[in-house]
Amino acid sequence: MAMTMSPDMVQVALPLPLMQCFTYRVPPAWQDAVQPGCRVLVPFGRRHLTGVVVPEAPPASLPDSLKPILDVLDDEPALTEELLQLTRWMADYYVCSWGEVIRAALPPGLEIESRRRLYPGQPPAEPLSERAAAVLRLVAAHPGITIRRLRQELGSTPYGLLHRLVRAGLLRLEEALEAPRVQIKKERHVRFAPAYRTPAAQEQLLHRLRGARQRALVAALQALQLEGVTEPPRATLLARAGAPPATLRRLVEQGILELVDKEVIRSPLEAEPPPAPSPITFHPEQQAALDRIAEAIDARRFETFLLHGVTGSGKTEVYIAALKRVRRQGRTGIILVPEIALTPQTVQRFRAHFGDEVAVLHSRMSEGERYDTWRQLRTGRYPIVIGPRSAVLAPLENLGLIVVDEEHERSYKQFDPAPRYHARDVAVYRAYLNNAVCVLGSATPSLESYLNARRGKYTLLEMQRRAPTVGRTPARLPQVRLIDLRHTRLANGNPLAPPLVRAIAHRLERGEQVILLQNRRGFAPVLECTACGWSPHCPHCSVTLTYHKVPHQLRCHYCGYATRHPNTCPQCSAATLEPLGTGTQRVEEALQTLFPEARVLRMDLDTTRGRRAHHHLLSRFARGEADILLGTQMVAKGLDFPRVTLVGVVNADTGLLLPDFRADEHTFQLLMQVAGRAGRADRPGEVLLQTRNPDHRVFRYLLRHDYVALALELLAERQQLGYPPYTRLAVVECSGPEETRVQELARSWAERFHHLQQQTPGGHLIEVLGPTPALHERLKGRYRYHVLLKAPRRSDAPALQPLLRRTLESFPSLPRSYRLTLDIDPAGLS
DNA sequence: TCGCCATTCACA
DNA sequence: GTGAATGGCGAA
């Protein structure tokens, strides 16, 4: 990809789902400033949008006249050549627009766009149609309402009506550029003007000044100077001098003091200095793994390692040692962790070794903090970044290492807005582009990575022993036992069987801690009328409503719909609605009844809404302020708690019953991970699993901590049944408000794909399955149908994307509010 | 014939 | 993803 280009026109990628770039003329004034990777403001249709200049040649055929770029928004390119190359590859691989990928690589909130807003005009002189009156009411209620918002309220955009209302003077339509939501934050600082910078001049000044307040201000600035602060913030100086702003203004007017604007960096890292590093000693397995990685780093060779190490085997120490090696070469590193594991404790472990070379990115940061961190990464201020999925696109140059910790975690796969990328796979490709090393770490690797390792595409490094904690013997793996719920009569609604209750009581007596996993939030997932069998469903989604006891509500976990709990069954009027099944709230209630003295922390989506709630809960538990940590899968990740000696899984079968070919793999991974929380110091740990399927192979292998045996069995099965990682999948989802329409569109899409494939030399490489209704056929008021595409042989997989793209391009445009979304390598059959 | 809506296309 | 042109349909 050549970075040189004819300066009078450029290709611009726009953040829209359009599979093409657009060509713009560059006015002479901008020709020196415009470079690939720069953000530019361009006219597009009747709108203005922020796009990014990409290093592409203009197409052979162009419209007669090109529109000009209106502004260049960056002095330095926002994206390096390397990131342009990476995002380009992602757009090709994930079959989405380059502009959409670029948007994911830039901090949010920077976009400048034009918006059209509506304001009330003259009052209507004659009676209006119902619809026109509705529009005027909306605009009167929300002056400055956007057209998009109006469409949401009305269901469609009545452009004709709007224009007539504007012509009649009943409405005003204004188009304006919206400022970016984030900007560089500046703070006013004060300093002496050049003539007063010497001590002598300042002394003279103090004699000359008449006002006591003016003298106090000058004296305060002098004092601050002696403390080493030559340009204090304005607020600091005023507070110190006890002077009003007017005094300062007068001194500035007299040319004695100057005001300067300084950039302020909003940083989520606490001002506290990084902690002291604890010494690292390596056991032989760690050393061997590190030696292999170090060799590739020293050779500056691209290589991907799968670091398969049991919980507590010391994977983080290996990451740190590898990163040190990379830093000694002057190269940089990215550490990816699942969002949930991104606690201050994780960050502190890296800060202990790398000090303020470490930057953090995560979703709970404000847009301002993210923007500032991104800018500092871009300038090279931080050579190390630790963050979730999106950090794989961080603007670091000279990359030497990318670590993907807990690489099997599904949160690495982006779903909601395109690009639907898998951060692990992007990490491997980015490492390849940089001749860097990629380390994928996990106690229970994804079958994709494990197969890649067995095939030699990745280098497999095994660490099967727990590392000794300093000065102690290594902790043993916890003992896992099953509680067979088929033989245990549970009292109505009691989710905890006697053996688990006894085990909990035992730990409480000894002052040890317990973690309980119940992978469902709320009180009960279903409410059912015992008289007629009716249960409440979401009006927008094809799912039952979950009963939440606090607050007393029925809630949809897919769209957020909430309603009051009905007192009687709306179908038969009986007052016999009974909660079925178990959620975290029910377990919490049971614990409070059984152990009124125990201090229980519940951790699920409902108790971790706040910015730091997640961290607060975990650190309270770590400090011993609670005895039992109860929650959804988020209790499986995160910290080490040395006093936890019991892990209980209230319903280990949740997840096994999902209609997903990865159900067994995911259940095993989750249970292994939560089991690893037990007994990490020198106290032995115990894991109790409540199940109705004690003979299930997942439990069989779990009892023996035997990942490899399960992986081999699952791999053999996947190969036989034709599932990934032996085949490649893509899902095309068609969604919209009307079921028959959605189904029809999905069917014609499948036919078009099939048809195009037949015309392609080489024959039928890709199987087309469906359309079928999605697992939850209706979500948020939209019906969903899936077409599954499958490349049965890996050698045929590269045919998938070009065919998808061609189908997409040749498919007629969809009606408003109907959508097609493509998901390459889907994480689950949702 | 007008107003309303869904459909379709262009956007550089 | 959005704005605007197009054409069919029912009400006047």
PDB file of N, CA and C in Angstrom, chain A residues 619-677:
ATOM      1  N   SER A 619     -13.256  -5.865  46.234  1.00  0.00           N
ATOM      2  CA  SER A 619     -12.266  -5.516  47.255  1.00  0.00           C
ATOM      3  C   SER A 619     -12.849  -5.657  48.662  1.00  0.00           C
ATOM      4  N   ARG A 620     -14.154  -5.471  48.804  1.00  0.00           N
ATOM      5  CA  ARG A 620     -14.750  -5.731  50.129  1.00  0.00           C
ATOM      6  C   ARG A 620     -14.598  -7.197  50.489  1.00  0.00           C
ATOM      7  N   PHE A 621     -14.832  -8.053  49.498  1.00  0.00           N
ATOM      8  CA  PHE A 621     -14.694  -9.488  49.760  1.00  0.00           C
ATOM      9  C   PHE A 621     -13.235  -9.834  50.060  1.00  0.00           C
ATOM     10  N   ALA A 622     -12.321  -9.209  49.297  1.00  0.00           N
ATOM     11  CA  ALA A 622     -10.894  -9.489  49.499  1.00  0.00           C
ATOM     12  C   ALA A 622     -10.450  -9.053  50.895  1.00  0.00           C
ATOM     13  N   ARG A 623     -11.045  -7.961  51.411  1.00  0.00           N
ATOM     14  CA  ARG A 623     -10.660  -7.487  52.736  1.00  0.00           C
ATOM     15  C   ARG A 623     -11.314  -8.295  53.854  1.00  0.00           C
ATOM     16  N   GLY A 624     -12.107  -9.287  53.471  1.00  0.00           N
ATOM     17  CA  GLY A 624     -12.749 -10.114  54.492  1.00  0.00           C
ATOM     18  C   GLY A 624     -13.983  -9.479  55.099  1.00  0.00           C
ATOM     19  N   GLU A 625     -14.569  -8.510  54.397  1.00  0.00           N
ATOM     20  CA  GLU A 625     -15.765  -7.854  54.931  1.00  0.00           C
ATOM     21  C   GLU A 625     -17.029  -8.647  54.638  1.00  0.00           C
ATOM     22  N   ALA A 626     -16.880  -9.777  53.960  1.00  0.00           N
ATOM     23  CA  ALA A 626     -18.027 -10.647  53.728  1.00  0.00           C
ATOM     24  C   ALA A 626     -17.545 -12.091  53.759  1.00  0.00           C
ATOM     25  N   ASP A 627     -18.511 -12.997  54.014  1.00  0.00           N
ATOM     26  CA  ASP A 627     -18.159 -14.409  54.112  1.00  0.00           C
ATOM     27  C   ASP A 627     -18.451 -15.145  52.816  1.00  0.00           C
ATOM     28  N   ILE A 628     -19.517 -14.720  52.130  1.00  0.00           N
ATOM     29  CA  ILE A 628     -19.949 -15.437  50.934  1.00  0.00           C
ATOM     30  C   ILE A 628     -20.072 -14.459  49.775  1.00  0.00           C
ATOM     31  N   LEU A 629     -19.428 -14.791  48.673  1.00  0.00           N
ATOM     32  CA  LEU A 629     -19.592 -14.021  47.445  1.00  0.00           C
ATOM     33  C   LEU A 629     -20.455 -14.852  46.515  1.00  0.00           C
ATOM     34  N   LEU A 630     -21.642 -14.320  46.224  1.00  0.00           N
ATOM     35  CA  LEU A 630     -22.602 -15.052  45.410  1.00  0.00           C
ATOM     36  C   LEU A 630     -22.836 -14.269  44.139  1.00  0.00           C
ATOM     37  N   GLY A 631     -22.819 -14.947  42.999  1.00  0.00           N
ATOM     38  CA  GLY A 631     -23.095 -14.179  41.793  1.00  0.00           C
ATOM     39  C   GLY A 631     -23.113 -15.014  40.531  1.00  0.00           C
ATOM     40  N   THR A 632     -23.296 -14.283  39.417  1.00  0.00           N
ATOM     41  CA  THR A 632     -23.273 -14.915  38.106  1.00  0.00           C
ATOM     42  C   THR A 632     -21.820 -15.140  37.709  1.00  0.00           C
ATOM     43  N   GLN A 633     -21.586 -15.462  36.438  1.00  0.00           N
ATOM     44  CA  GLN A 633     -20.242 -15.864  36.020  1.00  0.00           C
ATOM     45  C   GLN A 633     -19.164 -14.841  36.360  1.00  0.00           C
ATOM     46  N   MET A 634     -19.574 -13.618  36.677  1.00  0.00           N
ATOM     47  CA  MET A 634     -18.530 -12.641  37.010  1.00  0.00           C
ATOM     48  C   MET A 634     -17.770 -12.990  38.293  1.00  0.00           C
ATOM     49  N   VAL A 635     -18.305 -13.885  39.138  1.00  0.00           N
ATOM     50  CA  VAL A 635     -17.536 -14.281  40.328  1.00  0.00           C
ATOM     51  C   VAL A 635     -16.413 -15.256  39.960  1.00  0.00           C
ATOM     52  N   ALA A 636     -16.476 -15.788  38.729  1.00  0.00           N
ATOM     53  CA  ALA A 636     -15.461 -16.770  38.332  1.00  0.00           C
ATOM     54  C   ALA A 636     -14.167 -16.089  37.924  1.00  0.00           C
ATOM     55  N   LYS A 637     -14.255 -14.812  37.602  1.00  0.00           N
ATOM     56  CA  LYS A 637     -13.096 -14.108  37.057  1.00  0.00           C
ATOM     57  C   LYS A 637     -12.542 -13.115  38.065  1.00  0.00           C
ATOM     58  N   GLY A 638     -11.373 -12.600  37.762  1.00  0.00           N
ATOM     59  CA  GLY A 638     -10.895 -11.515  38.591  1.00  0.00           C
ATOM     60  C   GLY A 638      -9.829 -11.939  39.574  1.00  0.00           C
ATOM     61  N   LEU A 639     -10.147 -11.775  40.829  1.00  0.00           N
ATOM     62  CA  LEU A 639      -9.083 -11.789  41.824  1.00  0.00           C
ATOM     63  C   LEU A 639      -8.797 -13.141  42.433  1.00  0.00           C
ATOM     64  N   ASP A 640      -7.671 -13.202  43.126  1.00  0.00           N
ATOM     65  CA  ASP A 640      -7.368 -14.348  43.969  1.00  0.00           C
ATOM     66  C   ASP A 640      -7.773 -13.996  45.390  1.00  0.00           C
ATOM     67  N   PHE A 641      -8.509 -14.896  46.005  1.00  0.00           N
ATOM     68  CA  PHE A 641      -8.874 -14.694  47.406  1.00  0.00           C
ATOM     69  C   PHE A 641      -8.295 -15.852  48.198  1.00  0.00           C
ATOM     70  N   PRO A 642      -7.199 -15.616  48.924  1.00  0.00           N
ATOM     71  CA  PRO A 642      -6.534 -16.740  49.593  1.00  0.00           C
ATOM     72  C   PRO A 642      -7.410 -17.429  50.636  1.00  0.00           C
ATOM     73  N   ARG A 643      -8.425 -16.731  51.170  1.00  0.00           N
ATOM     74  CA  ARG A 643      -9.214 -17.359  52.235  1.00  0.00           C
ATOM     75  C   ARG A 643     -10.408 -18.140  51.714  1.00  0.00           C
ATOM     76  N   VAL A 644     -10.582 -18.170  50.387  1.00  0.00           N
ATOM     77  CA  VAL A 644     -11.698 -18.945  49.840  1.00  0.00           C
ATOM     78  C   VAL A 644     -11.310 -20.420  49.779  1.00  0.00           C
ATOM     79  N   THR A 645     -12.039 -21.259  50.496  1.00  0.00           N
ATOM     80  CA  THR A 645     -11.718 -22.686  50.477  1.00  0.00           C
ATOM     81  C   THR A 645     -12.866 -23.514  49.923  1.00  0.00           C
ATOM     82  N   LEU A 646     -13.985 -22.848  49.621  1.00  0.00           N
ATOM     83  CA  LEU A 646     -15.113 -23.589  49.063  1.00  0.00           C
ATOM     84  C   LEU A 646     -15.725 -22.799  47.908  1.00  0.00           C
ATOM     85  N   VAL A 647     -15.907 -23.517  46.795  1.00  0.00           N
ATOM     86  CA  VAL A 647     -16.650 -22.951  45.688  1.00  0.00           C
ATOM     87  C   VAL A 647     -17.852 -23.846  45.459  1.00  0.00           C
ATOM     88  N   GLY A 648     -19.027 -23.259  45.465  1.00  0.00           N
ATOM     89  CA  GLY A 648     -20.232 -24.041  45.210  1.00  0.00           C
ATOM     90  C   GLY A 648     -20.902 -23.570  43.935  1.00  0.00           C
ATOM     91  N   VAL A 649     -21.372 -24.513  43.127  1.00  0.00           N
ATOM     92  CA  VAL A 649     -22.117 -24.156  41.923  1.00  0.00           C
ATOM     93  C   VAL A 649     -23.538 -24.639  42.133  1.00  0.00           C
ATOM     94  N   VAL A 650     -24.464 -23.679  42.214  1.00  0.00           N
ATOM     95  CA  VAL A 650     -25.827 -23.999  42.602  1.00  0.00           C
ATOM     96  C   VAL A 650     -26.517 -24.843  41.537  1.00  0.00           C
ATOM     97  N   ASN A 651     -26.290 -24.492  40.278  1.00  0.00           N
ATOM     98  CA  ASN A 651     -26.833 -25.314  39.204  1.00  0.00           C
ATOM     99  C   ASN A 651     -25.799 -25.421  38.097  1.00  0.00           C
ATOM    100  N   ALA A 652     -25.038 -26.515  38.138  1.00  0.00           N
ATOM    101  CA  ALA A 652     -23.952 -26.678  37.182  1.00  0.00           C
ATOM    102  C   ALA A 652     -24.470 -27.048  35.798  1.00  0.00           C
ATOM    103  N   ASP A 653     -25.755 -27.352  35.686  1.00  0.00           N
ATOM    104  CA  ASP A 653     -26.295 -27.770  34.383  1.00  0.00           C
ATOM    105  C   ASP A 653     -26.730 -26.593  33.518  1.00  0.00           C
ATOM    106  N   THR A 654     -26.862 -25.409  34.143  1.00  0.00           N
ATOM    107  CA  THR A 654     -27.208 -24.229  33.339  1.00  0.00           C
ATOM    108  C   THR A 654     -26.167 -24.143  32.230  1.00  0.00           C
ATOM    109  N   GLY A 655     -26.553 -23.958  31.049  1.00  0.00           N
ATOM    110  CA  GLY A 655     -25.544 -23.853  29.996  1.00  0.00           C
ATOM    111  C   GLY A 655     -25.357 -25.141  29.226  1.00  0.00           C
ATOM    112  N   LEU A 656     -25.474 -26.287  29.924  1.00  0.00           N
ATOM    113  CA  LEU A 656     -25.327 -27.545  29.188  1.00  0.00           C
ATOM    114  C   LEU A 656     -26.512 -27.766  28.269  1.00  0.00           C
ATOM    115  N   LEU A 657     -27.645 -27.150  28.639  1.00  0.00           N
ATOM    116  CA  LEU A 657     -28.875 -27.430  27.896  1.00  0.00           C
ATOM    117  C   LEU A 657     -29.085 -26.458  26.742  1.00  0.00           C
ATOM    118  N   LEU A 658     -28.209 -25.475  26.617  1.00  0.00           N
ATOM    119  CA  LEU A 658     -28.383 -24.508  25.541  1.00  0.00           C
ATOM    120  C   LEU A 658     -28.208 -25.169  24.183  1.00  0.00           C
ATOM    121  N   PRO A 659     -28.993 -24.748  23.202  1.00  0.00           N
ATOM    122  CA  PRO A 659     -28.859 -25.345  21.874  1.00  0.00           C
ATOM    123  C   PRO A 659     -27.675 -24.743  21.122  1.00  0.00           C
ATOM    124  N   ASP A 660     -26.478 -25.035  21.585  1.00  0.00           N
ATOM    125  CA  ASP A 660     -25.283 -24.440  21.007  1.00  0.00           C
ATOM    126  C   ASP A 660     -24.231 -25.549  20.958  1.00  0.00           C
ATOM    127  N   PHE A 661     -23.594 -25.698  19.806  1.00  0.00           N
ATOM    128  CA  PHE A 661     -22.643 -26.810  19.727  1.00  0.00           C
ATOM    129  C   PHE A 661     -21.445 -26.606  20.646  1.00  0.00           C
ATOM    130  N   ARG A 662     -21.277 -25.395  21.176  1.00  0.00           N
ATOM    131  CA  ARG A 662     -20.174 -25.162  22.104  1.00  0.00           C
ATOM    132  C   ARG A 662     -20.607 -25.236  23.567  1.00  0.00           C
ATOM    133  N   ALA A 663     -21.837 -25.711  23.832  1.00  0.00           N
ATOM    134  CA  ALA A 663     -22.355 -25.686  25.206  1.00  0.00           C
ATOM    135  C   ALA A 663     -21.424 -26.425  26.163  1.00  0.00           C
ATOM    136  N   ASP A 664     -20.962 -27.622  25.785  1.00  0.00           N
ATOM    137  CA  ASP A 664     -20.102 -28.403  26.684  1.00  0.00           C
ATOM    138  C   ASP A 664     -18.776 -27.681  26.910  1.00  0.00           C
ATOM    139  N   GLU A 665     -18.204 -27.184  25.833  1.00  0.00           N
ATOM    140  CA  GLU A 665     -16.928 -26.479  25.956  1.00  0.00           C
ATOM    141  C   GLU A 665     -17.059 -25.296  26.918  1.00  0.00           C
ATOM    142  N   HIS A 666     -18.087 -24.486  26.722  1.00  0.00           N
ATOM    143  CA  HIS A 666     -18.233 -23.283  27.547  1.00  0.00           C
ATOM    144  C   HIS A 666     -18.518 -23.623  28.997  1.00  0.00           C
ATOM    145  N   THR A 667     -19.342 -24.655  29.224  1.00  0.00           N
ATOM    146  CA  THR A 667     -19.649 -25.026  30.606  1.00  0.00           C
ATOM    147  C   THR A 667     -18.385 -25.493  31.310  1.00  0.00           C
ATOM    148  N   PHE A 668     -17.610 -26.311  30.618  1.00  0.00           N
ATOM    149  CA  PHE A 668     -16.357 -26.789  31.209  1.00  0.00           C
ATOM    150  C   PHE A 668     -15.436 -25.608  31.537  1.00  0.00           C
ATOM    151  N   GLN A 669     -15.319 -24.672  30.620  1.00  0.00           N
ATOM    152  CA  GLN A 669     -14.436 -23.520  30.841  1.00  0.00           C
ATOM    153  C   GLN A 669     -14.882 -22.714  32.051  1.00  0.00           C
ATOM    154  N   LEU A 670     -16.191 -22.468  32.136  1.00  0.00           N
ATOM    155  CA  LEU A 670     -16.702 -21.679  33.262  1.00  0.00           C
ATOM    156  C   LEU A 670     -16.478 -22.408  34.591  1.00  0.00           C
ATOM    157  N   LEU A 671     -16.785 -23.709  34.603  1.00  0.00           N
ATOM    158  CA  LEU A 671     -16.662 -24.445  35.860  1.00  0.00           C
ATOM    159  C   LEU A 671     -15.201 -24.600  36.271  1.00  0.00           C
ATOM    160  N   MET A 672     -14.315 -24.826  35.303  1.00  0.00           N
ATOM    161  CA  MET A 672     -12.886 -24.903  35.624  1.00  0.00           C
ATOM    162  C   MET A 672     -12.411 -23.589  36.225  1.00  0.00           C
ATOM    163  N   GLN A 673     -12.886 -22.504  35.613  1.00  0.00           N
ATOM    164  CA  GLN A 673     -12.426 -21.200  36.061  1.00  0.00           C
ATOM    165  C   GLN A 673     -12.906 -20.905  37.482  1.00  0.00           C
ATOM    166  N   VAL A 674     -14.177 -21.197  37.743  1.00  0.00           N
ATOM    167  CA  VAL A 674     -14.675 -20.901  39.087  1.00  0.00           C
ATOM    168  C   VAL A 674     -14.055 -21.861  40.088  1.00  0.00           C
ATOM    169  N   ALA A 675     -13.798 -23.104  39.671  1.00  0.00           N
ATOM    170  CA  ALA A 675     -13.151 -24.072  40.562  1.00  0.00           C
ATOM    171  C   ALA A 675     -11.766 -23.579  40.965  1.00  0.00           C
ATOM    172  N   GLY A 676     -11.100 -22.905  40.045  1.00  0.00           N
ATOM    173  CA  GLY A 676      -9.756 -22.401  40.309  1.00  0.00           C
ATOM    174  C   GLY A 676      -9.712 -21.333  41.390  1.00  0.00           C
ATOM    175  N   ARG A 677     -10.889 -20.811  41.773  1.00  0.00           N
ATOM    176  CA  ARG A 677     -10.930 -19.792  42.833  1.00  0.00           C
ATOM    177  C   ARG A 677     -10.722 -20.426  44.206  1.00  0.00           C
TER     178      ARG A 677
END
